[in-house]
mmCIF file of C-alpha atoms in Angstrom:
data_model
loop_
_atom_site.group_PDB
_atom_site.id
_atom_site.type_symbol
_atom_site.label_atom_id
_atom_site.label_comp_id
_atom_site.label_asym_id
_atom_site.label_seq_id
_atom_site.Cartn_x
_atom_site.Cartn_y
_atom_site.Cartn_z
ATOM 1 C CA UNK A 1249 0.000 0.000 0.000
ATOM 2 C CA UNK A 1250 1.523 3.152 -1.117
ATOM 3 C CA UNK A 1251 0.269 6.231 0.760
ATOM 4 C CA UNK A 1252 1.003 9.783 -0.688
ATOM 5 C CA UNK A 1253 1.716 12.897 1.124
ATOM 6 C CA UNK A 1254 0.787 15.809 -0.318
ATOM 7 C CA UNK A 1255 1.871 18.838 0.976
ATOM 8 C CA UNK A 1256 5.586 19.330 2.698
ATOM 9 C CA UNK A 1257 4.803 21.821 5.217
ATOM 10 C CA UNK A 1258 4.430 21.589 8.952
ATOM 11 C CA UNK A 1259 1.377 19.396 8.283
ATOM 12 C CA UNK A 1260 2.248 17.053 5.687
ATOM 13 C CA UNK A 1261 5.808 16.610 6.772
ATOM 14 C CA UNK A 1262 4.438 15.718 10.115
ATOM 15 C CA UNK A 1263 2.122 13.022 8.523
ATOM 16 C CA UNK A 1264 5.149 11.637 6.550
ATOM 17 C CA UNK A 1265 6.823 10.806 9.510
ATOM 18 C CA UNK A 1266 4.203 9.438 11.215
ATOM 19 C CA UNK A 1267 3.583 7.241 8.710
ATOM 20 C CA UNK A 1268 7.285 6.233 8.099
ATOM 21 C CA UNK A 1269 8.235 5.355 11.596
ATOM 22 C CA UNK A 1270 5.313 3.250 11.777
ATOM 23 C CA UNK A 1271 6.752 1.347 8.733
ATOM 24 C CA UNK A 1272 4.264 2.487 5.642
ATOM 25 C CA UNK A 1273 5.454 3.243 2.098
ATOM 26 C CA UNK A 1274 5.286 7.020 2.180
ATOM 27 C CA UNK A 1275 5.610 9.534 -0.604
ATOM 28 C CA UNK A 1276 5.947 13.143 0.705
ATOM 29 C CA UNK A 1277 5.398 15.435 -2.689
ATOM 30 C CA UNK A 1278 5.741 18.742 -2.112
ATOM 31 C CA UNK A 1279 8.328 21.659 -3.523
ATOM 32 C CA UNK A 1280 11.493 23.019 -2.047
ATOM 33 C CA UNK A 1281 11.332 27.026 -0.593
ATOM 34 C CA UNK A 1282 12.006 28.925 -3.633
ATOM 35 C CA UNK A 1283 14.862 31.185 -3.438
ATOM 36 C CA UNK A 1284 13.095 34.315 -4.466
ATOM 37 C CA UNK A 1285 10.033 34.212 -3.622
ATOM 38 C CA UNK A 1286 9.041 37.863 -5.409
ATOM 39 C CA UNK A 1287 9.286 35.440 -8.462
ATOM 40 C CA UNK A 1288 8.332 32.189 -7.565
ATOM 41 C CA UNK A 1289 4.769 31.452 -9.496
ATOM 42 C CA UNK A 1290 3.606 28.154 -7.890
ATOM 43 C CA UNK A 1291 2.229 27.186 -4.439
ATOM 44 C CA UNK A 1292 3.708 28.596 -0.908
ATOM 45 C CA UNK A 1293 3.917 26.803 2.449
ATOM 46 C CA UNK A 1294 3.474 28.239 5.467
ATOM 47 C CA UNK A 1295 6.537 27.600 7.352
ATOM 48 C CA UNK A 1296 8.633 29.833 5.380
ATOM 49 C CA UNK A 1297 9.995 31.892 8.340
ATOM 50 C CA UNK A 1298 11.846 31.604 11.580
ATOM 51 C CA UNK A 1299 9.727 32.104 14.476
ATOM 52 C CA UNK A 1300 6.262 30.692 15.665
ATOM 53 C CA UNK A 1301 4.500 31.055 19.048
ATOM 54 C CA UNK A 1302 3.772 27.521 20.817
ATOM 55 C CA UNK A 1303 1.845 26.934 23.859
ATOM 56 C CA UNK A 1304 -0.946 24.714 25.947
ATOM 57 C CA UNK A 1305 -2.731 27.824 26.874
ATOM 58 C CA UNK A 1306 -5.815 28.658 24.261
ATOM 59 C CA UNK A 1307 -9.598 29.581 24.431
ATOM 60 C CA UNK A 1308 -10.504 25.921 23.104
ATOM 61 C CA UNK A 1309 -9.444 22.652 24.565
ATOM 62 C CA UNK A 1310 -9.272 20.751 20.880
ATOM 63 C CA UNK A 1311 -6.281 23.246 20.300
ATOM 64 C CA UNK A 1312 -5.137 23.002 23.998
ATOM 65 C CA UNK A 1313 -4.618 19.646 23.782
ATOM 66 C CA UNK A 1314 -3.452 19.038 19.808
ATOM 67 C CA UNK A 1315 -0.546 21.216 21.375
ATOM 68 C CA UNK A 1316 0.371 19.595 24.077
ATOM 69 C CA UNK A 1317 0.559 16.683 22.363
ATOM 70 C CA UNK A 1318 2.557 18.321 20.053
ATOM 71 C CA UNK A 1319 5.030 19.635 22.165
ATOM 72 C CA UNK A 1320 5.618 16.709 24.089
ATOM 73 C CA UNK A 1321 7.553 15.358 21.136
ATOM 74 C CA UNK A 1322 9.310 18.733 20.194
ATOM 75 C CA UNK A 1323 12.723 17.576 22.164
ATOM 76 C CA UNK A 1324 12.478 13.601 20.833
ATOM 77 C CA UNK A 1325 12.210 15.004 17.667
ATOM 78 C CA UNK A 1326 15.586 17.521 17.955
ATOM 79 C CA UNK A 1327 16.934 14.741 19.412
ATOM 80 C CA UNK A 1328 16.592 12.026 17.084
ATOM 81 C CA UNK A 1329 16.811 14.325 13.965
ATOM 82 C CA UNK A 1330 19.499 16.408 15.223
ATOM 83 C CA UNK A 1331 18.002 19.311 14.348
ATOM 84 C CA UNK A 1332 16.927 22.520 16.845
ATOM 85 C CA UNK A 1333 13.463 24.121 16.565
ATOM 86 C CA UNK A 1334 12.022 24.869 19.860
ATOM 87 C CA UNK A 1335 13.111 27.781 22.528
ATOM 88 C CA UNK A 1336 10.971 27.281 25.516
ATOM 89 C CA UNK A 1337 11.242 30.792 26.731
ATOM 90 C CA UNK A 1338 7.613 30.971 27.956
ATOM 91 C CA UNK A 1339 4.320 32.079 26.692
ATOM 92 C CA UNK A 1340 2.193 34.920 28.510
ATOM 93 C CA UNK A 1341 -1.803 35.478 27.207
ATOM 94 C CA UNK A 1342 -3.062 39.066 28.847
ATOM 95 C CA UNK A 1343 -6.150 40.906 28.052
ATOM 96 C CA UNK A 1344 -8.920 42.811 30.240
ATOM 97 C CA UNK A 1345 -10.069 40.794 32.662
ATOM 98 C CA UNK A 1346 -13.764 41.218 31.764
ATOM 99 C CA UNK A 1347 -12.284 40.165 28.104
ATOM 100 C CA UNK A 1348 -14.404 37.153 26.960
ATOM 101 C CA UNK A 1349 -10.893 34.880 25.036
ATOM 102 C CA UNK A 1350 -9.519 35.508 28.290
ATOM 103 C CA UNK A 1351 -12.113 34.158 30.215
ATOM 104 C CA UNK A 1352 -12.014 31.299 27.991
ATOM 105 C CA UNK A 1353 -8.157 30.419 28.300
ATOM 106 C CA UNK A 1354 -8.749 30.574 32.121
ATOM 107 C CA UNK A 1355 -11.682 27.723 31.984
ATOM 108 C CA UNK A 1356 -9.301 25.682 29.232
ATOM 109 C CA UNK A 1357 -6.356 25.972 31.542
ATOM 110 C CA UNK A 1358 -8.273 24.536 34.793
ATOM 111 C CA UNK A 1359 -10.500 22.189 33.167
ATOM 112 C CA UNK A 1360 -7.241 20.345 31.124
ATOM 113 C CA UNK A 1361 -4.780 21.025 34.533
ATOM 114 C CA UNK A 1362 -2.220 23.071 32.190
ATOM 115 C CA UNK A 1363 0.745 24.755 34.740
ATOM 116 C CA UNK A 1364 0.003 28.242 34.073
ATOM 117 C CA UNK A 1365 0.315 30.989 36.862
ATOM 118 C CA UNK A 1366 -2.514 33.647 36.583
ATOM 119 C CA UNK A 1367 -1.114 37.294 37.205
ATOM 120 C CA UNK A 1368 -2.575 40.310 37.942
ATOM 121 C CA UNK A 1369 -1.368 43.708 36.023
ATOM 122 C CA UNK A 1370 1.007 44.628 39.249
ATOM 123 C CA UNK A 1371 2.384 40.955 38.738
ATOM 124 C CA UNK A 1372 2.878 41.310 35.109
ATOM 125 C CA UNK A 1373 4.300 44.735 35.157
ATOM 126 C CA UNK A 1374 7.336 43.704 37.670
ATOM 127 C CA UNK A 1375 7.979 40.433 36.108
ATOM 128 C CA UNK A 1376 7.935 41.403 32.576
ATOM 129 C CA UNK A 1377 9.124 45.118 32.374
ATOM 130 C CA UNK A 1378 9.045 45.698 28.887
ATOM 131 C CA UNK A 1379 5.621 45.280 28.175
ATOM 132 C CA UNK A 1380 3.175 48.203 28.675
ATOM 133 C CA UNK A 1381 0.023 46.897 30.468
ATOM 134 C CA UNK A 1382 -3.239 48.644 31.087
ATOM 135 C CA UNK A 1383 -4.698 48.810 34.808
ATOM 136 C CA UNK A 1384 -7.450 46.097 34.222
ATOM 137 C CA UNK A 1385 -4.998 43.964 32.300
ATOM 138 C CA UNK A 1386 -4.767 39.972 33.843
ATOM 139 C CA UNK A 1387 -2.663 37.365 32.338
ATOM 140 C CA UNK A 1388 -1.958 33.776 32.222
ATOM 141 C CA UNK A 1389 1.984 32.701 32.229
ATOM 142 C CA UNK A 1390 2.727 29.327 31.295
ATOM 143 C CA UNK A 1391 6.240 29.363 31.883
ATOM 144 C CA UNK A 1392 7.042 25.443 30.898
ATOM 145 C CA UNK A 1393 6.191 23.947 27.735
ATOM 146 C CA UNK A 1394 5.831 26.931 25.838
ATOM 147 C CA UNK A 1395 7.786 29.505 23.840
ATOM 148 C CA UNK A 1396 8.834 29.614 20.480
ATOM 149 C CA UNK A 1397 9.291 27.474 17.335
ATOM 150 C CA UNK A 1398 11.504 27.529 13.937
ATOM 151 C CA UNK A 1399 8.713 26.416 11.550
ATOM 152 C CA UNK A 1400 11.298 25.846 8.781
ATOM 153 C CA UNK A 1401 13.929 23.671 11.402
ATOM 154 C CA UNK A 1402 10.654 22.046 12.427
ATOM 155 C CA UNK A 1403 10.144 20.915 8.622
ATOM 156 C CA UNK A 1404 13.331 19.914 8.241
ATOM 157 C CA UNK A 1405 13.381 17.884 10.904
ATOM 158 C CA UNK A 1406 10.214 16.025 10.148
ATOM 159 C CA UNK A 1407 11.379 14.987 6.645
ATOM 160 C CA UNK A 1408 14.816 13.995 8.055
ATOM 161 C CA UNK A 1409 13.313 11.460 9.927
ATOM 162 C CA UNK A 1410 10.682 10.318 7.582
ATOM 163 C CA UNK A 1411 13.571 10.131 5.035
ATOM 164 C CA UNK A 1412 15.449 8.339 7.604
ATOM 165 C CA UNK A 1413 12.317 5.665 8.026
ATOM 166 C CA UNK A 1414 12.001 5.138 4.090
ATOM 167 C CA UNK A 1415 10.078 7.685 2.839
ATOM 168 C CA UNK A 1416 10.706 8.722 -0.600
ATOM 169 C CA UNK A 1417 10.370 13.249 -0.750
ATOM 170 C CA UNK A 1418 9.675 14.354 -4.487
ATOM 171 C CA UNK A 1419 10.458 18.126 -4.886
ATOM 172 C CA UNK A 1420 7.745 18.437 -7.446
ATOM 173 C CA UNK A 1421 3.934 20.766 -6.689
ATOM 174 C CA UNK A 1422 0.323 18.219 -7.675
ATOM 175 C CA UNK A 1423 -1.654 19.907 -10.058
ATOM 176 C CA UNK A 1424 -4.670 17.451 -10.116
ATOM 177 C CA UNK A 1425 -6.033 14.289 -8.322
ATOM 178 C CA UNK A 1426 -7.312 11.335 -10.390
ATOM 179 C CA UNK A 1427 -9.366 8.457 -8.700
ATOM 180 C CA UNK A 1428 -9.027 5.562 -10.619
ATOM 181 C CA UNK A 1429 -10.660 1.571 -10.413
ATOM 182 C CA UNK A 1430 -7.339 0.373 -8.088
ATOM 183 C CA UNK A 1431 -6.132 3.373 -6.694
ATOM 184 C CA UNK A 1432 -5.429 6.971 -7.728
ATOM 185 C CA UNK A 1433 -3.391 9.325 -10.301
ATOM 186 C CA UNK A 1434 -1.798 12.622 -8.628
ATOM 187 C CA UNK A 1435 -0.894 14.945 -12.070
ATOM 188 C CA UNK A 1436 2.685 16.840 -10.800
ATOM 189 C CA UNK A 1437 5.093 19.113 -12.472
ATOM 190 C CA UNK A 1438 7.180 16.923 -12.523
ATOM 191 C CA UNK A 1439 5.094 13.971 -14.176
ATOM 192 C CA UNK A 1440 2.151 11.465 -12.954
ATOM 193 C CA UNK A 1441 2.681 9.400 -9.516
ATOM 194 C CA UNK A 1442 0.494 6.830 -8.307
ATOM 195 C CA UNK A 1443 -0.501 6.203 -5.153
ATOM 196 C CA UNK A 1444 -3.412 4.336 -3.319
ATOM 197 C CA UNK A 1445 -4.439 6.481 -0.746
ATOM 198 C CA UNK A 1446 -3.579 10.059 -0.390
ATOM 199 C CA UNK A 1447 -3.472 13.017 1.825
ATOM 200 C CA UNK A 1448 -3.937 16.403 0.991
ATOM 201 C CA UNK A 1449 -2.093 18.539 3.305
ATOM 202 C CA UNK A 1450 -1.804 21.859 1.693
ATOM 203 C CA UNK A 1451 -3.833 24.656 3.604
ATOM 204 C CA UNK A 1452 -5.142 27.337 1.718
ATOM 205 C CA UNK A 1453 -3.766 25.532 -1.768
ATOM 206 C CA UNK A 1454 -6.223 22.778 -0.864
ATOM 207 C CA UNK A 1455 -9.399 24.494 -3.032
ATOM 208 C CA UNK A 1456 -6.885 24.054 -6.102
ATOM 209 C CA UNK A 1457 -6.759 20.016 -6.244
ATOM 210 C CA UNK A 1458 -10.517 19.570 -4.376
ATOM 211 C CA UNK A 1459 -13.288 22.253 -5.628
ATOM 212 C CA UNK A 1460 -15.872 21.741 -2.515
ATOM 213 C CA UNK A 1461 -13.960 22.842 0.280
ATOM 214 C CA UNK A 1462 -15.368 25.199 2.204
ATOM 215 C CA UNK A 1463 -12.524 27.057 3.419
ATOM 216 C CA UNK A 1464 -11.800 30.941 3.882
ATOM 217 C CA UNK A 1465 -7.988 32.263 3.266
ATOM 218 C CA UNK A 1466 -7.158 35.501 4.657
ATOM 219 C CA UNK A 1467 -4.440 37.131 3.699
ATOM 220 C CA UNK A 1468 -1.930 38.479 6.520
ATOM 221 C CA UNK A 1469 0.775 41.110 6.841
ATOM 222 C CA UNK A 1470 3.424 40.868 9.950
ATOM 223 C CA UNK A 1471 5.971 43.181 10.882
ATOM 224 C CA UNK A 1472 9.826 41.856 11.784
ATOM 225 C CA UNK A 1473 11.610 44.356 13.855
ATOM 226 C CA UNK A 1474 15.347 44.769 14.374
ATOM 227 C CA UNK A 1475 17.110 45.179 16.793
ATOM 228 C CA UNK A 1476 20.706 45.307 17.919
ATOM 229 C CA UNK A 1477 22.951 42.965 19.755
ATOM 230 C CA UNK A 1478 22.945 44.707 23.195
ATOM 231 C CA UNK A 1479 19.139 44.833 22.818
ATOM 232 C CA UNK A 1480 18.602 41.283 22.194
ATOM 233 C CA UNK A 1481 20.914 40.918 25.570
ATOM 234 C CA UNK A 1482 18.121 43.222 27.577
ATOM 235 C CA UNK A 1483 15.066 41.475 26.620
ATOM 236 C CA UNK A 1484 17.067 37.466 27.074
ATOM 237 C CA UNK A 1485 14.092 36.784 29.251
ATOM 238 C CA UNK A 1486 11.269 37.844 26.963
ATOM 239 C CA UNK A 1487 7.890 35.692 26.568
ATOM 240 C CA UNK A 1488 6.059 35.128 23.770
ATOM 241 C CA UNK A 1489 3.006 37.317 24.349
ATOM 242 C CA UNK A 1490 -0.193 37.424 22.863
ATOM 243 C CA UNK A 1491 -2.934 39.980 23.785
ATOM 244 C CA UNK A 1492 -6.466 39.357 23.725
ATOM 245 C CA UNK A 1493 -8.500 41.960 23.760
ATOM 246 C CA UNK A 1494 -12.768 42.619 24.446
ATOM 247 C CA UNK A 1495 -13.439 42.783 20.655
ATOM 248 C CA UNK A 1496 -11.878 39.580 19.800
ATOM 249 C CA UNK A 1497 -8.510 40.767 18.144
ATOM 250 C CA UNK A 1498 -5.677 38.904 19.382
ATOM 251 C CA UNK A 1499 -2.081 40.665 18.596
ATOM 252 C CA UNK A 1500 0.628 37.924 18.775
ATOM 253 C CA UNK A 1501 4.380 39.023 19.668
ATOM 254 C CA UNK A 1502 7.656 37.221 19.539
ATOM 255 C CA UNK A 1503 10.599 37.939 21.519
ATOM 256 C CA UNK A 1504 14.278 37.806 20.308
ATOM 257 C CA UNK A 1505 15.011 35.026 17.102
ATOM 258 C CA UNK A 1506 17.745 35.100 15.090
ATOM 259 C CA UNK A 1507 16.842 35.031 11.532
ATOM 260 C CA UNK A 1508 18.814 33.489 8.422
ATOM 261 C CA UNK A 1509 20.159 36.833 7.416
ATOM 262 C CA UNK A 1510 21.620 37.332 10.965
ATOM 263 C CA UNK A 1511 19.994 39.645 12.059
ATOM 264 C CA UNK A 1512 17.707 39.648 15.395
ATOM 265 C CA UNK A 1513 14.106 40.804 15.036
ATOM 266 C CA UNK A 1514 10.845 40.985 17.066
ATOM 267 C CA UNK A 1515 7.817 39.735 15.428
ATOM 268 C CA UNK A 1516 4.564 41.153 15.846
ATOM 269 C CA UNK A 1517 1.186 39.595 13.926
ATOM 270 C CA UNK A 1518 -2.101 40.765 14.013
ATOM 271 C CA UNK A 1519 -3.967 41.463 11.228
ATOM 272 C CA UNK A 1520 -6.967 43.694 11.825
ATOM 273 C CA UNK A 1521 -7.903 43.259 7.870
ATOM 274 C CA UNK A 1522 -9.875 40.038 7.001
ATOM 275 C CA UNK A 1523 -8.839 40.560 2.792
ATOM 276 C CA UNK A 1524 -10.136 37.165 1.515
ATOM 277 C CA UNK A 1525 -8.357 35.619 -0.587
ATOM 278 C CA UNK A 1526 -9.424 33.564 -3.935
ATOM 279 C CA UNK A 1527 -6.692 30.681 -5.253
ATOM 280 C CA UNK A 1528 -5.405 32.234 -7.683
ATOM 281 C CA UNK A 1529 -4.643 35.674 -5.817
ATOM 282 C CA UNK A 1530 -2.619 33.436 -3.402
ATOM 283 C CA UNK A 1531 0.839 33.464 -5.186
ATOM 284 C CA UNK A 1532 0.689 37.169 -5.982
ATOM 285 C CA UNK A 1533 -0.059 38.271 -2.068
ATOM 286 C CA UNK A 1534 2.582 35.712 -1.276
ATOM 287 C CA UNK A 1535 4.565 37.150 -3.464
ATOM 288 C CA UNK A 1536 4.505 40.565 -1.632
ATOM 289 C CA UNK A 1537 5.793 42.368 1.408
ATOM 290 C CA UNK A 1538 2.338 42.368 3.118
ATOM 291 C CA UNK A 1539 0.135 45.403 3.376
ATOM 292 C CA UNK A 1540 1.868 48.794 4.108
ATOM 293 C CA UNK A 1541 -1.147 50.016 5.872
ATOM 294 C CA UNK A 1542 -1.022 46.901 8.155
ATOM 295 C CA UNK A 1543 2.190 47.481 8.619
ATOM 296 C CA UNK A 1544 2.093 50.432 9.713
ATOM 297 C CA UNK A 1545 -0.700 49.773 12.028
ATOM 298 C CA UNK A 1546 1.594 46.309 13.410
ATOM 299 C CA UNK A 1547 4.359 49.254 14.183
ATOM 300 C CA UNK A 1548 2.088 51.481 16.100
ATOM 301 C CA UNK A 1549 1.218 48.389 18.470
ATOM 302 C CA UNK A 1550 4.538 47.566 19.071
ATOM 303 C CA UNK A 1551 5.935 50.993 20.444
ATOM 304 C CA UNK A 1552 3.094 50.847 22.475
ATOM 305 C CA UNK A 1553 3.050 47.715 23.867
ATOM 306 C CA UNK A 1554 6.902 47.949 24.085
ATOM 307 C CA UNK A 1555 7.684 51.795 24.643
ATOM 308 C CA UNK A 1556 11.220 51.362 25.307
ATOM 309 C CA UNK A 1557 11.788 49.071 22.576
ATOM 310 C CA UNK A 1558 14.885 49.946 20.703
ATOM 311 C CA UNK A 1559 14.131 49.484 16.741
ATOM 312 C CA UNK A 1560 16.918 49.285 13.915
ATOM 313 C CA UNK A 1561 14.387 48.543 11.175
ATOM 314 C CA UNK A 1562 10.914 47.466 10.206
ATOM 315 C CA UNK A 1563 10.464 45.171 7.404
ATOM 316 C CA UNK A 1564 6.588 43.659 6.605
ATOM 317 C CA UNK A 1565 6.257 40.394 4.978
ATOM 318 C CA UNK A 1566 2.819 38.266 4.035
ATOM 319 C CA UNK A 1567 1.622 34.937 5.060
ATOM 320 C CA UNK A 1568 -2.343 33.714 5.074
ATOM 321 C CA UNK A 1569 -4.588 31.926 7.455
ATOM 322 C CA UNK A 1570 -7.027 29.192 6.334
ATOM 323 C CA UNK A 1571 -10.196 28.898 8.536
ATOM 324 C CA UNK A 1572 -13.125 26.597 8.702
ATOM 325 C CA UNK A 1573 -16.715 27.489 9.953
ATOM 326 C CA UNK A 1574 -16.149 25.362 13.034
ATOM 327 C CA UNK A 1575 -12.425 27.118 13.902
ATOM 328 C CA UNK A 1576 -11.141 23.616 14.053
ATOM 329 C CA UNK A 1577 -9.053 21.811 11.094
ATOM 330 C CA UNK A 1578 -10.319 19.716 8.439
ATOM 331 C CA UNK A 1579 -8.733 16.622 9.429
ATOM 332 C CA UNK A 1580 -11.296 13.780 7.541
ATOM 333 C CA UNK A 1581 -11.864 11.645 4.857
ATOM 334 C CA UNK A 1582 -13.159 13.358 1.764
ATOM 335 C CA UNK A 1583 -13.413 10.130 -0.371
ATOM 336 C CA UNK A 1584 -12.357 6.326 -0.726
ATOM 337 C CA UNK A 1585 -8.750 7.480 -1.425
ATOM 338 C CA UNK A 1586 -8.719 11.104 -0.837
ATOM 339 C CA UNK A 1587 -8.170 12.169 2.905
ATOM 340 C CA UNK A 1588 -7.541 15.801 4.086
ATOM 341 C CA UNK A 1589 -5.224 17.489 6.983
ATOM 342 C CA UNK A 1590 -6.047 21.289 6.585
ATOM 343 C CA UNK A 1591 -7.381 24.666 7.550
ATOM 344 C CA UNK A 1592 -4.852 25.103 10.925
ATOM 345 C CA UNK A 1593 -7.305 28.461 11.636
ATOM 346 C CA UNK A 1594 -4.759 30.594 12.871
ATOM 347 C CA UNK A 1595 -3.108 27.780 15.231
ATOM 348 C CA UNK A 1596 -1.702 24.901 13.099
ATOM 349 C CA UNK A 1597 1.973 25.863 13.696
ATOM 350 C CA UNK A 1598 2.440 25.283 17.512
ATOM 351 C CA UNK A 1599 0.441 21.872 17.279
ATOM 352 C CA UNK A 1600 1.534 20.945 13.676
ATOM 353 C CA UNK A 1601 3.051 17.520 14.535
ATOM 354 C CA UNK A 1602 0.148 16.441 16.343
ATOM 355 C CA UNK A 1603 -2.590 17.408 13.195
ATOM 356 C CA UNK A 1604 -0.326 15.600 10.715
ATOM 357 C CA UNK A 1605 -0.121 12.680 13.236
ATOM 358 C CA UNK A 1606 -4.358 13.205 13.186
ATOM 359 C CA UNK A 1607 -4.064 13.287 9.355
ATOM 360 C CA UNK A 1608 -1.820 10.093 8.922
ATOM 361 C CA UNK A 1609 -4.515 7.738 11.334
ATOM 362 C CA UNK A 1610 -7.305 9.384 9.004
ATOM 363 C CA UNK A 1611 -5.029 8.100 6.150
ATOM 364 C CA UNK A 1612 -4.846 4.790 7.629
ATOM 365 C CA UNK A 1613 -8.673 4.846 8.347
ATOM 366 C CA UNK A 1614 -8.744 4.735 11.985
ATOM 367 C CA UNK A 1615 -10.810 6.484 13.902
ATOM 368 C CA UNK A 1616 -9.623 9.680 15.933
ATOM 369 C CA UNK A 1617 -9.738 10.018 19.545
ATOM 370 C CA UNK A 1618 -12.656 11.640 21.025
ATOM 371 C CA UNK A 1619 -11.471 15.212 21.819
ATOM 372 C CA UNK A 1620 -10.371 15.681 17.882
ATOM 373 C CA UNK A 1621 -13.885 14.687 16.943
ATOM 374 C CA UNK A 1622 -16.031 16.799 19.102
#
């Protein structure tokens, strides 16, 4: 039985593995990060960057618990791979306290026991002095199991040890899915590969291979900012940080990561502006630095939720987010052969592993467990 892997992201890589190490022929088709991506004209992943927050903490227990699961293999997976991905510097989620997300993260962190200290905005203010809190401000600090990730060390990772188990990785991008009597035909780039079962693991590139998804892709503008060596020193201690506020927006920051240029930046994400996106706009917004206006509007958080901040630079850059109606992954069987692992909603990256492990017992046909079918 030859099961196919489409999509080499943090998803599909993740499914590879899974499937490798538990002895299955696996094919992993996906392409490589193009070099210039300003004139790259096929599909995008999302783990093209450095930095990614991870955490138990969230306002629903399905993504509470996909990450915990998740993270619990973060350090076997460095270790057997050899490869480094995860900083565990902390994550912090503050808000109002009448803020109804909040409320929500505090009733997922008691109900699923995660170690998180609840602060007030005194207690926040002296143990994290370089964020700017408001008076009515409360937070939730999970100091352990939580932090940061290197989406594309993560990737790498993955296919090292699926490629390491026997999977075959074809640098090439599907085009088309044909079922056929005895199995199926997936059209590439690169030529026709046949498979029996396959599992589309592309996010928002799913609607171009299967027409009756019912998916929304947003596109999204971040902001990277630098700053020096001496400032990188000052904030060492630095949580992620993500503020949620009472109408629902939830700002997302990222302390200190050194990026492939060597350079240290901040990352701030946030998008106010819900531009949908159609397939075939996707490569051209990828294929830009994000939305100036957004960009502008990222900066204007930052100083003030960091006032002191030292800033070298500001560069903008554009990703998207795939949602479903429920806020929860499409991780199901679509059809005999054809199984899907997509949509992460905002929140595939910290749990990633754990979604593609979802996707590859889809693939096999076994049921999931109860808390990813609610």
């Amino acid at each position: 039985m030859v099961y196919a892997v489409i999509g080499a992201g943090m998803i599909g890589s993740a499914a590879a593995r899974h499937l490798a190490e538990a002895g299955h022929d696996v094919i992993l088709i996906g392409p490589s990060e193009p070099d210039d991506k300003s004139k790259h004209t096929g599909a995008f992943a999302s783990h093209y960057d450095a930095g990614r927050i991870t955490r138990g903490l969230a306002t629903d227990p399905f993504w509470a618990q996909a990450s915990q699961a998740s993270i619990a293999r973060y350090r076997q997976i460095e270790a057997d791979s050899g490869i480094s991905f995860y900083n565990d510097v902390g994550c912090l989620l503050a808000g109002p306290k009448d803020a109804t997300h909040l409320q929500d993260v505090g009733r997922v962190a008691s109900d699923l026991h995660i170690d998180a200290e609840h602060l007030s905005q005194k207690d926040m203010q002296n143990r994290f002095p370089f964020f700017a809190f408001s008076k009515d401000d409360i937070g939730y600090f999970e100091a352990k199991n939580a932090g940061t990730i290197n989406p594309r060390a993560l990737v790498a990772a993955q296919i090292k040890l699926a490629v390491a188990h026997g999977a075959q990785v074809l640098r090439t991008e599907a085009q088309a899915l044909r079922e056929t009597v005895s199995g199926l035909v997936i059209e590439t780039t690169s030529g026709d590969i046949e498979a029996d079962q396959v599992l589309v693991a592309i996010g928002g590139f799913a609607p171009t291979l299967i027409d009756d998804l019912n998916l929304r892709v947003y596109a999204r503008t971040v902001a990277l900012f630098e700053v020096s060596e001496s400032e990188a020193r000052r904030l060492h201690n630095c949580p992620s940080m993500i503020y949620l506020d009472q109408d629902g927006n939830d700002p997302y920051l990222l302390p200190t990561i050194r990026y492939p240029d060597g350079k240290v930046y901040l990352k701030l994400g946030g998008d106010p502006d819900d531009r949908h996106l159609a397939p075939h706009e996707m490569t051209d917004w990828f294929q830009s630095s994000g939305n100036p206006d957004v960009g502008a509007h990222l900066e204007a958080q930052m100083r003030a939720r960091m006032p002191d901040l030292q800033i070298d630079s500001v560069t903008t850059n554009a990703c998207v987010t795939t949602f479903t109606d429920t806020g929860r992954p499409l991780i199901r069987r679509h059809s005999e052969r054809i199984s899907l692992a997509v949509a992460g909603c905002g929140a595939g990256a910290k749990c990633s592993d754990e979604l593609g492990r979802l996707g590859a017992e889809t693939l096999l046909g076994r049921a999931l467990p109860a808390w990813a079918s609610q």
